[in-house]
Each structure stands twice: as structure tokens, then as C-alpha cells.
Amino acid sequence: MSASMTIALVSTTWGKEASGGATFEEDVLRAALEMRTPHRLIVYPDTKFTRAIVAAADASSRVTFVKPMRKPRLPKRVLRRVGRVFRRRRSPPLPFAELSDALLEAGAHCAWMLGGSIIPLDMPYVATIWDLQHRLQPWFPETSSNGEWRERERLYAEFVRRAAAVIVGTSSGADEIRDAYGSPPGGVHVLPLPTPSFALSAKYGSSPRADDVSSRYLLYPAQFWAHKNHVTAVRALSAMTLFDHPPDLVCVGADRGTMEHVMRLASRMGVAERVHLLGFVDRDTLVGLYRNAEALLYPSLFGPDNLPPLEAMALGCPVIAARVSGAQEQLGDAAILVDPLDATGYAAAVRTLRHDPIRRDTLIARGRARAEGWTAARYASAVFALIDAQIAPVRALWP
């Protein structure tokens, strides 16, 4: 067993309405806190969200909190100028240096960047990386507008190359990192994303809130970003108009700039009354929506892995997803995969599930088995084992 260290668990200030990112960080943070390890833990940031997780894990006695980084109170135009100066000097912005200093002052020997935070630190750290879509699909506004591409590229380049270890969910994701930035010194390690715990532990949920949702509906839980490809979901809905019982489409998630565009298309195609926008819903309602859905329709163009298909599998909802990089590896034979922009292909998949009950039941059974094998506890255990084997021996060389 390795010597005891102090490990910083660095989250982001996700609110509970931040969807998949919040779900992932909440689960792995709680699992890490519940593990019995010889290590002392530091949690960043100190917020109501993280304090609630620590309390639920009954870990308060062995956790030190670090206050969130201060945000400079300067006009945005000044901050942009400051940012350009720092980029010319090839130095991280001041808040990043402040975070390193705060963690070091709290006694951290190393850190685990749980996910979402692309912050190079001045200490050994494990980098959790969900995707590099700014590299693979840079034309989307969410990866390119307002300097987003340049900022992501600048941060990822340093974040990956300075990491003591990089964790991704699929071998496709590992290949994408190596292609973009070379092989990091600490290597790229594949750990499948854990199935969200709320889906694994859920009891039978409630019915959908919306009274006007038909008894047959497809569920798409995703915020309205362009890459989420709601446009193709609406076109698929239109292609199902001639079905004996055309399904509705229930969308869960906030508008991130494309909702009006999607609904205009739905109106032109004559299916607007069959599209239901529920916004954010609580988890009990989401469980009910999964349980009662005809299928999960998940046409998102971003990979290499995603959480909603795992949620659906855990809750007995058959999955129809986009055939993007990593999807075959993550979902295997437990989902029907369709070319991302093929609306008629999604409609054909729904027809298959309706007319082939054996295939439907097989997909559900395979999905449950797959989802139940990937837990947050297993994920956190693997990360701590990596820290013990790869970081602890080196970190012991200085005080």
C-alpha cells in the first residue's frame, strides 16, 4: 500500500441544472469520499453543492474545503486585454495560479480533476477528459464562437501535456487525445463512464408531467445546443407521421440557442404539436420519463461517450443513438446505432422496436447488464489505484 497523501478533488461549480456534467461530478465525488483510503482529501470548491455531497458521504471528518477562486472585478473588455497579455507571455491566467497556490497551501500533494475543469495545476494531477470536440468538429458555435476554440485549444494543450495521467471513457477518446497532442508522459488510461447512480438505484418512476404527451413518445434529454442535433430528431418525427400510432417527442433540457430554430422547423413540418419541451425536470420525473418512453432517441453528434444512453439502459428504456466515434465501444450490442443525420434511419429503428418485440427485449436486457457493470465506486477505485501506483511513488521524492 502506498504512503498516505493529501489528494485534492477538484470539481467545478456545476449547479444541479448543469445536466450530465453535474451528474458525473456528483457521482464520482461522492464515490471518492466514500472510499476507505489512507489518504486525506481536499474538496474544491467549498459550495453548498459540494458540502451536501460530503455530508451525504459522511466524510466531513477527513475533508478540508478550499474556497472558490476569486473572480477579478474588472470590465470584460479589460479582462480580454489581460487575457491577451497572458497568452503572449504563455502563462496561465491569474485565477489558475491562485487555485494551485490555494491547494498547495491546504497541503495537497496531488489532485484529481474530476471533469469539466480544464485547469493546468502546478502539482501532479490526474486529468479527466470527456471529449476534444473543439478539435474534431470546430465549426459548431459552442466550440468556436467568441474565441471559444482558441481558449479551449490553449488550455487543453497544456492541460494534457502536464498531466501525470489522463483518463478517458473509451479507446476512441484515447486515440483522439494522442492524435491531437501526442502521448502524454503519464499515459492515457481508459475507464468507461459510470452509469449515473440515480438511474441504477431508482424505483419505478412517475408518469410524465405533461398531460398532452401521447402514450407513445420518444425521449431526448439534452440541452438545445446545435451539436445535440434536435433538428434531425424533428425530421425523424416527421418521417414517423404515417405510423399507425405516431410517437411524440419529449425534450428535456434548457435552450442554449437553437430551441426557436428547432421549433420553427417542427412547425414547417407539421409536427410542432407532437414536440413537448419540458425544460429541466427533477430526477423522479426523469426516471418516470425513461420508464414510460418507447425509446431513447439520442442523435447527438458529439462523442466519444455519453451518459443518457447509460441512464436509459439502467431504467429499461431501449436506446437508439447516433453512430459517432466511440458509440460502438460504449454501447456495443445494447443499442441501435444510426448515422447521425439520417432521419429515416431513426424512424426505421423505431419501427424495428415496434415490430420485433424479441429484439426490443434483448436490447433492454443487454442494456441493463451493461449499465449495471459501470458504477461510480468502481470508477473512483480505479482512479485511486492509478494515483497509488503512478503518482505516489514519484510524489514521495520531495517534501
PDB file of N, CA, C and O in Angstrom, residues 86-122:
ATOM      1  N   PHE A  86      -1.549  37.699 -21.121  1.00  0.00           N
ATOM      2  CA  PHE A  86      -1.111  36.438 -20.547  1.00  0.00           C
ATOM      3  C   PHE A  86      -0.820  35.418 -21.640  1.00  0.00           C
ATOM      4  O   PHE A  86       0.120  34.640 -21.532  1.00  0.00           O
ATOM      5  N   ARG A  87      -1.627  35.421 -22.716  1.00  0.00           N
ATOM      6  CA  ARG A  87      -1.374  34.468 -23.786  1.00  0.00           C
ATOM      7  C   ARG A  87      -0.040  34.751 -24.453  1.00  0.00           C
ATOM      8  O   ARG A  87       0.703  33.839 -24.794  1.00  0.00           O
ATOM      9  N   ARG A  88       0.301  36.049 -24.618  1.00  0.00           N
ATOM     10  CA  ARG A  88       1.593  36.367 -25.237  1.00  0.00           C
ATOM     11  C   ARG A  88       2.745  35.924 -24.341  1.00  0.00           C
ATOM     12  O   ARG A  88       3.791  35.516 -24.810  1.00  0.00           O
ATOM     13  N   ARG A  89       2.506  35.990 -23.027  1.00  0.00           N
ATOM     14  CA  ARG A  89       3.567  35.578 -22.097  1.00  0.00           C
ATOM     15  C   ARG A  89       3.566  34.065 -21.877  1.00  0.00           C
ATOM     16  O   ARG A  89       4.409  33.539 -21.183  1.00  0.00           O
ATOM     17  N   ARG A  90       2.591  33.387 -22.470  1.00  0.00           N
ATOM     18  CA  ARG A  90       2.454  31.940 -22.331  1.00  0.00           C
ATOM     19  C   ARG A  90       2.343  31.526 -20.859  1.00  0.00           C
ATOM     20  O   ARG A  90       2.916  30.540 -20.418  1.00  0.00           O
ATOM     21  N   SER A  91       1.617  32.301 -20.121  1.00  0.00           N
ATOM     22  CA  SER A  91       1.366  32.000 -18.716  1.00  0.00           C
ATOM     23  C   SER A  91      -0.116  31.796 -18.511  1.00  0.00           C
ATOM     24  O   SER A  91      -0.934  32.366 -19.220  1.00  0.00           O
ATOM     25  N   PRO A  92      -0.491  30.958 -17.536  1.00  0.00           N
ATOM     26  CA  PRO A  92      -1.922  30.776 -17.274  1.00  0.00           C
ATOM     27  C   PRO A  92      -2.511  32.020 -16.662  1.00  0.00           C
ATOM     28  O   PRO A  92      -1.810  32.784 -16.000  1.00  0.00           O
ATOM     29  N   PRO A  93      -3.806  32.272 -16.868  1.00  0.00           N
ATOM     30  CA  PRO A  93      -4.443  33.415 -16.224  1.00  0.00           C
ATOM     31  C   PRO A  93      -4.290  33.335 -14.717  1.00  0.00           C
ATOM     32  O   PRO A  93      -4.164  32.267 -14.144  1.00  0.00           O
ATOM     33  N   LEU A  94      -4.341  34.475 -14.078  1.00  0.00           N
ATOM     34  CA  LEU A  94      -4.099  34.560 -12.642  1.00  0.00           C
ATOM     35  C   LEU A  94      -4.936  33.598 -11.814  1.00  0.00           C
ATOM     36  O   LEU A  94      -4.411  32.966 -10.900  1.00  0.00           O
ATOM     37  N   PRO A  95      -6.250  33.434 -12.071  1.00  0.00           N
ATOM     38  CA  PRO A  95      -7.024  32.524 -11.231  1.00  0.00           C
ATOM     39  C   PRO A  95      -6.487  31.104 -11.204  1.00  0.00           C
ATOM     40  O   PRO A  95      -6.620  30.407 -10.204  1.00  0.00           O
ATOM     41  N   PHE A  96      -5.879  30.616 -12.318  1.00  0.00           N
ATOM     42  CA  PHE A  96      -5.333  29.266 -12.329  1.00  0.00           C
ATOM     43  C   PHE A  96      -4.170  29.163 -11.349  1.00  0.00           C
ATOM     44  O   PHE A  96      -4.046  28.189 -10.606  1.00  0.00           O
ATOM     45  N   ALA A  97      -3.301  30.174 -11.348  1.00  0.00           N
ATOM     46  CA  ALA A  97      -2.190  30.187 -10.410  1.00  0.00           C
ATOM     47  C   ALA A  97      -2.707  30.266  -8.976  1.00  0.00           C
ATOM     48  O   ALA A  97      -2.168  29.634  -8.068  1.00  0.00           O
ATOM     49  N   GLU A  98      -3.783  31.030  -8.785  1.00  0.00           N
ATOM     50  CA  GLU A  98      -4.368  31.137  -7.448  1.00  0.00           C
ATOM     51  C   GLU A  98      -4.895  29.791  -6.971  1.00  0.00           C
ATOM     52  O   GLU A  98      -4.764  29.447  -5.796  1.00  0.00           O
ATOM     53  N   LEU A  99      -5.492  29.003  -7.857  1.00  0.00           N
ATOM     54  CA  LEU A  99      -6.005  27.704  -7.457  1.00  0.00           C
ATOM     55  C   LEU A  99      -4.863  26.783  -7.045  1.00  0.00           C
ATOM     56  O   LEU A  99      -4.951  26.104  -6.018  1.00  0.00           O
ATOM     57  N   SER A 100      -3.805  26.746  -7.829  1.00  0.00           N
ATOM     58  CA  SER A 100      -2.649  25.934  -7.455  1.00  0.00           C
ATOM     59  C   SER A 100      -2.129  26.335  -6.085  1.00  0.00           C
ATOM     60  O   SER A 100      -1.859  25.483  -5.226  1.00  0.00           O
ATOM     61  N   ASP A 101      -1.974  27.646  -5.870  1.00  0.00           N
ATOM     62  CA  ASP A 101      -1.471  28.128  -4.584  1.00  0.00           C
ATOM     63  C   ASP A 101      -2.397  27.733  -3.443  1.00  0.00           C
ATOM     64  O   ASP A 101      -1.941  27.305  -2.374  1.00  0.00           O
ATOM     65  N   ALA A 102      -3.709  27.850  -3.659  1.00  0.00           N
ATOM     66  CA  ALA A 102      -4.667  27.533  -2.601  1.00  0.00           C
ATOM     67  C   ALA A 102      -4.618  26.055  -2.244  1.00  0.00           C
ATOM     68  O   ALA A 102      -4.672  25.683  -1.061  1.00  0.00           O
ATOM     69  N   LEU A 103      -4.512  25.195  -3.249  1.00  0.00           N
ATOM     70  CA  LEU A 103      -4.449  23.758  -2.987  1.00  0.00           C
ATOM     71  C   LEU A 103      -3.147  23.385  -2.298  1.00  0.00           C
ATOM     72  O   LEU A 103      -3.123  22.547  -1.371  1.00  0.00           O
ATOM     73  N   LEU A 104      -2.046  24.004  -2.720  1.00  0.00           N
ATOM     74  CA  LEU A 104      -0.756  23.729  -2.082  1.00  0.00           C
ATOM     75  C   LEU A 104      -0.752  24.208  -0.633  1.00  0.00           C
ATOM     76  O   LEU A 104      -0.242  23.518   0.262  1.00  0.00           O
ATOM     77  N   GLU A 105      -1.322  25.376  -0.399  1.00  0.00           N
ATOM     78  CA  GLU A 105      -1.381  25.892   0.970  1.00  0.00           C
ATOM     79  C   GLU A 105      -2.237  25.003   1.868  1.00  0.00           C
ATOM     80  O   GLU A 105      -1.999  24.893   3.074  1.00  0.00           O
ATOM     81  N   ALA A 106      -3.228  24.360   1.280  1.00  0.00           N
ATOM     82  CA  ALA A 106      -4.076  23.449   2.049  1.00  0.00           C
ATOM     83  C   ALA A 106      -3.404  22.104   2.285  1.00  0.00           C
ATOM     84  O   ALA A 106      -3.950  21.256   2.995  1.00  0.00           O
ATOM     85  N   GLY A 107      -2.234  21.902   1.672  1.00  0.00           N
ATOM     86  CA  GLY A 107      -1.462  20.684   1.913  1.00  0.00           C
ATOM     87  C   GLY A 107      -1.587  19.624   0.851  1.00  0.00           C
ATOM     88  O   GLY A 107      -1.150  18.480   1.063  1.00  0.00           O
ATOM     89  N   ALA A 108      -2.149  19.955  -0.328  1.00  0.00           N
ATOM     90  CA  ALA A 108      -2.335  18.947  -1.367  1.00  0.00           C
ATOM     91  C   ALA A 108      -0.998  18.483  -1.937  1.00  0.00           C
ATOM     92  O   ALA A 108      -0.122  19.299  -2.230  1.00  0.00           O
ATOM     93  N   HIS A 109      -0.864  17.156  -2.086  1.00  0.00           N
ATOM     94  CA  HIS A 109       0.303  16.583  -2.762  1.00  0.00           C
ATOM     95  C   HIS A 109       0.029  16.371  -4.253  1.00  0.00           C
ATOM     96  O   HIS A 109       0.957  16.386  -5.058  1.00  0.00           O
ATOM     97  N   CYS A 110      -1.215  16.124  -4.577  1.00  0.00           N
ATOM     98  CA  CYS A 110      -1.611  15.924  -5.972  1.00  0.00           C
ATOM     99  C   CYS A 110      -3.100  16.203  -6.077  1.00  0.00           C
ATOM    100  O   CYS A 110      -3.768  16.457  -5.064  1.00  0.00           O
ATOM    101  N   ALA A 111      -3.621  16.159  -7.295  1.00  0.00           N
ATOM    102  CA  ALA A 111      -5.033  16.491  -7.498  1.00  0.00           C
ATOM    103  C   ALA A 111      -5.654  15.554  -8.527  1.00  0.00           C
ATOM    104  O   ALA A 111      -4.968  15.018  -9.403  1.00  0.00           O
ATOM    105  N   TRP A 112      -6.942  15.366  -8.373  1.00  0.00           N
ATOM    106  CA  TRP A 112      -7.740  14.673  -9.387  1.00  0.00           C
ATOM    107  C   TRP A 112      -8.736  15.683  -9.918  1.00  0.00           C
ATOM    108  O   TRP A 112      -9.606  16.144  -9.208  1.00  0.00           O
ATOM    109  N   MET A 113      -8.579  16.071 -11.189  1.00  0.00           N
ATOM    110  CA  MET A 113      -9.513  16.973 -11.851  1.00  0.00           C
ATOM    111  C   MET A 113     -10.698  16.119 -12.299  1.00  0.00           C
ATOM    112  O   MET A 113     -10.604  15.367 -13.261  1.00  0.00           O
ATOM    113  N   LEU A 114     -11.802  16.236 -11.577  1.00  0.00           N
ATOM    114  CA  LEU A 114     -12.900  15.282 -11.732  1.00  0.00           C
ATOM    115  C   LEU A 114     -13.523  15.307 -13.120  1.00  0.00           C
ATOM    116  O   LEU A 114     -14.037  14.305 -13.595  1.00  0.00           O
ATOM    117  N   GLY A 115     -13.511  16.445 -13.768  1.00  0.00           N
ATOM    118  CA  GLY A 115     -14.099  16.528 -15.100  1.00  0.00           C
ATOM    119  C   GLY A 115     -14.663  17.900 -15.341  1.00  0.00           C
ATOM    120  O   GLY A 115     -15.192  18.541 -14.444  1.00  0.00           O
ATOM    121  N   GLY A 116     -14.552  18.386 -16.562  1.00  0.00           N
ATOM    122  CA  GLY A 116     -15.099  19.695 -16.885  1.00  0.00           C
ATOM    123  C   GLY A 116     -14.125  20.829 -16.658  1.00  0.00           C
ATOM    124  O   GLY A 116     -14.144  21.821 -17.377  1.00  0.00           O
ATOM    125  N   SER A 117     -13.256  20.696 -15.659  1.00  0.00           N
ATOM    126  CA  SER A 117     -12.286  21.760 -15.374  1.00  0.00           C
ATOM    127  C   SER A 117     -11.023  21.533 -16.193  1.00  0.00           C
ATOM    128  O   SER A 117     -10.343  20.535 -16.014  1.00  0.00           O
ATOM    129  N   ILE A 118     -10.726  22.454 -17.084  1.00  0.00           N
ATOM    130  CA  ILE A 118      -9.506  22.346 -17.897  1.00  0.00           C
ATOM    131  C   ILE A 118      -8.492  23.315 -17.289  1.00  0.00           C
ATOM    132  O   ILE A 118      -8.218  24.391 -17.831  1.00  0.00           O
ATOM    133  N   ILE A 119      -7.936  22.938 -16.146  1.00  0.00           N
ATOM    134  CA  ILE A 119      -7.081  23.853 -15.397  1.00  0.00           C
ATOM    135  C   ILE A 119      -5.735  23.184 -15.126  1.00  0.00           C
ATOM    136  O   ILE A 119      -5.636  22.297 -14.277  1.00  0.00           O
ATOM    137  N   PRO A 120      -4.691  23.560 -15.840  1.00  0.00           N
ATOM    138  CA  PRO A 120      -3.358  23.024 -15.526  1.00  0.00           C
ATOM    139  C   PRO A 120      -2.923  23.498 -14.134  1.00  0.00           C
ATOM    140  O   PRO A 120      -3.045  24.671 -13.798  1.00  0.00           O
ATOM    141  N   LEU A 121      -2.433  22.576 -13.332  1.00  0.00           N
ATOM    142  CA  LEU A 121      -2.006  22.900 -11.974  1.00  0.00           C
ATOM    143  C   LEU A 121      -0.502  22.750 -11.820  1.00  0.00           C
ATOM    144  O   LEU A 121       0.139  22.007 -12.570  1.00  0.00           O
ATOM    145  N   ASP A 122       0.038  23.428 -10.816  1.00  0.00           N
ATOM    146  CA  ASP A 122       1.465  23.348 -10.535  1.00  0.00           C
ATOM    147  C   ASP A 122       1.746  22.232  -9.543  1.00  0.00           C
ATOM    148  O   ASP A 122       2.426  22.421  -8.524  1.00  0.00           O
TER     149      ASP A 122
END
